[in-house]
């Protein structure tokens, strides 16, 4: 079973709906994310090249994301067996439960309008761009970091 399938299964268990985004659509969305949030022309790891972003180190940072994304639909970009895969998830209010039931992994979440991009990576860094940049900065300050 792949990580994407595990996520889809856990979303279903938590009362939501999720589906694997077809690769062509996922590639188009990743290009749009890079165009909006990353340095122009770079193909580096996305979180390495985000512009106007804020970050904080917190091993439990993934538990803080749900209030930022709210209850609506969002996309999750993951690396799954050396391939990038994307899952569309119906409810943001179940993200913490879903992540708590899966193995730790690097991921990005964003909405269809690209208002925000949030990453939690393998270095326990919570990174926000777009509307999420101010949210991460405020969260970092409220936690005294």
XYZ file of C-alpha atoms in Angstrom:
145
model
C 0.000 0.000 0.000
C 1.295 3.481 -0.803
C 1.361 6.513 1.444
C -1.270 8.202 -0.726
C -3.570 5.209 -0.261
C -2.942 5.259 3.506
C -3.953 8.930 3.603
C -7.103 8.297 1.572
C -8.030 5.412 3.879
C -7.480 7.482 7.046
C -9.505 10.389 5.635
C -12.381 7.976 5.044
C -12.088 6.588 8.587
C -12.209 10.150 9.921
C -15.442 10.858 8.050
C -14.080 12.725 5.057
C -13.591 12.006 1.391
C -10.296 11.954 -0.478
C -9.093 11.031 -3.918
C -5.810 10.749 -5.728
C -5.396 13.666 -8.129
C -4.580 12.479 -11.682
C -0.887 13.018 -12.424
C -1.449 15.564 -15.224
C -3.635 17.706 -12.959
C -1.190 17.297 -10.076
C 1.683 18.431 -12.317
C -0.350 21.489 -13.365
C -1.142 22.337 -9.732
C 2.496 21.938 -8.679
C 3.532 24.299 -11.500
C 0.945 26.826 -10.266
C 2.179 26.474 -6.675
C 5.783 27.003 -7.799
C 4.782 29.990 -9.923
C 3.037 31.683 -7.013
C 5.190 30.755 -4.010
C 8.712 29.855 -5.228
C 11.703 31.641 -6.693
C 11.242 31.912 -10.465
C 12.907 29.238 -12.548
C 14.147 27.059 -9.702
C 13.509 23.336 -9.519
C 14.952 22.916 -6.023
C 12.994 21.199 -3.282
C 9.981 23.456 -2.914
C 10.482 24.429 0.719
C 14.072 25.444 -0.077
C 12.964 28.123 -2.532
C 9.774 29.633 -1.088
C 9.600 33.415 -1.197
C 7.941 35.610 1.422
C 7.608 32.667 3.773
C 7.871 32.223 7.524
C 9.013 29.136 9.385
C 9.433 27.645 12.824
C 10.950 24.473 14.215
C 8.510 22.290 16.137
C 8.350 18.487 16.043
C 4.605 18.796 16.665
C 4.080 21.622 14.168
C 1.845 19.397 12.035
C -0.701 19.469 14.870
C -1.071 23.256 14.466
C -2.116 23.329 10.802
C -5.814 22.527 11.068
C -6.946 25.965 12.375
C -5.153 27.704 9.503
C -6.746 25.668 6.745
C -10.225 25.566 8.282
C -12.866 22.995 7.476
C -12.877 23.238 3.694
C -11.391 21.231 0.878
C -7.642 21.273 0.274
C -4.857 19.491 -1.568
C -1.982 17.567 0.002
C 1.248 17.089 -1.940
C 3.474 14.237 -0.764
C 6.477 12.252 -1.888
C 5.398 8.633 -2.200
C 8.062 6.080 -3.143
C 10.186 8.717 -4.907
C 7.167 10.074 -6.817
C 5.220 13.173 -6.043
C 1.571 12.377 -5.491
C -1.324 14.658 -4.698
C -4.466 13.905 -2.726
C -7.591 16.068 -2.703
C -9.187 16.035 0.759
C -12.720 17.208 1.467
C -12.345 18.470 5.039
C -9.559 20.399 6.691
C -11.012 19.808 10.146
C -9.815 16.179 10.153
C -6.197 16.814 9.138
C -4.712 16.334 12.621
C -6.527 13.018 13.076
C -5.415 11.803 9.643
C -1.779 12.785 10.196
C -1.815 11.207 13.655
C -2.779 7.862 12.118
C -0.092 7.821 9.423
C 3.685 7.581 9.483
C 5.610 10.861 9.638
C 6.271 12.297 6.192
C 7.020 15.588 4.454
C 3.938 17.234 2.984
C 2.471 20.444 1.616
C -1.138 21.584 1.900
C -2.825 24.328 -0.100
C -6.279 25.410 -1.217
C -7.554 25.487 -4.781
C -7.272 29.300 -4.931
C -3.614 29.150 -3.814
C -4.268 31.533 -0.942
C -1.814 29.658 1.249
C 0.872 26.991 1.148
C 1.938 25.143 4.276
C 4.777 22.647 4.489
C 5.823 20.361 7.309
C 9.124 18.757 6.424
C 11.471 16.029 7.616
C 13.415 18.588 9.682
C 10.305 19.322 11.804
C 9.963 22.734 10.194
C 6.522 24.270 9.771
C 6.692 26.669 6.830
C 3.981 28.979 5.560
C 3.730 31.067 2.399
C 0.973 33.319 1.111
C -1.663 33.857 3.810
C 0.026 31.166 5.896
C 3.242 33.203 6.282
C 1.675 35.643 8.736
C -0.060 32.774 10.509
C 3.268 30.929 11.060
C 4.947 34.152 12.228
C 2.140 34.789 14.734
C 2.205 31.182 15.908
C 5.986 31.298 16.370
C 5.732 34.511 18.390
C 2.851 33.206 20.518
C 4.960 30.158 21.392
C 7.970 32.369 22.196
C 10.212 31.025 19.460
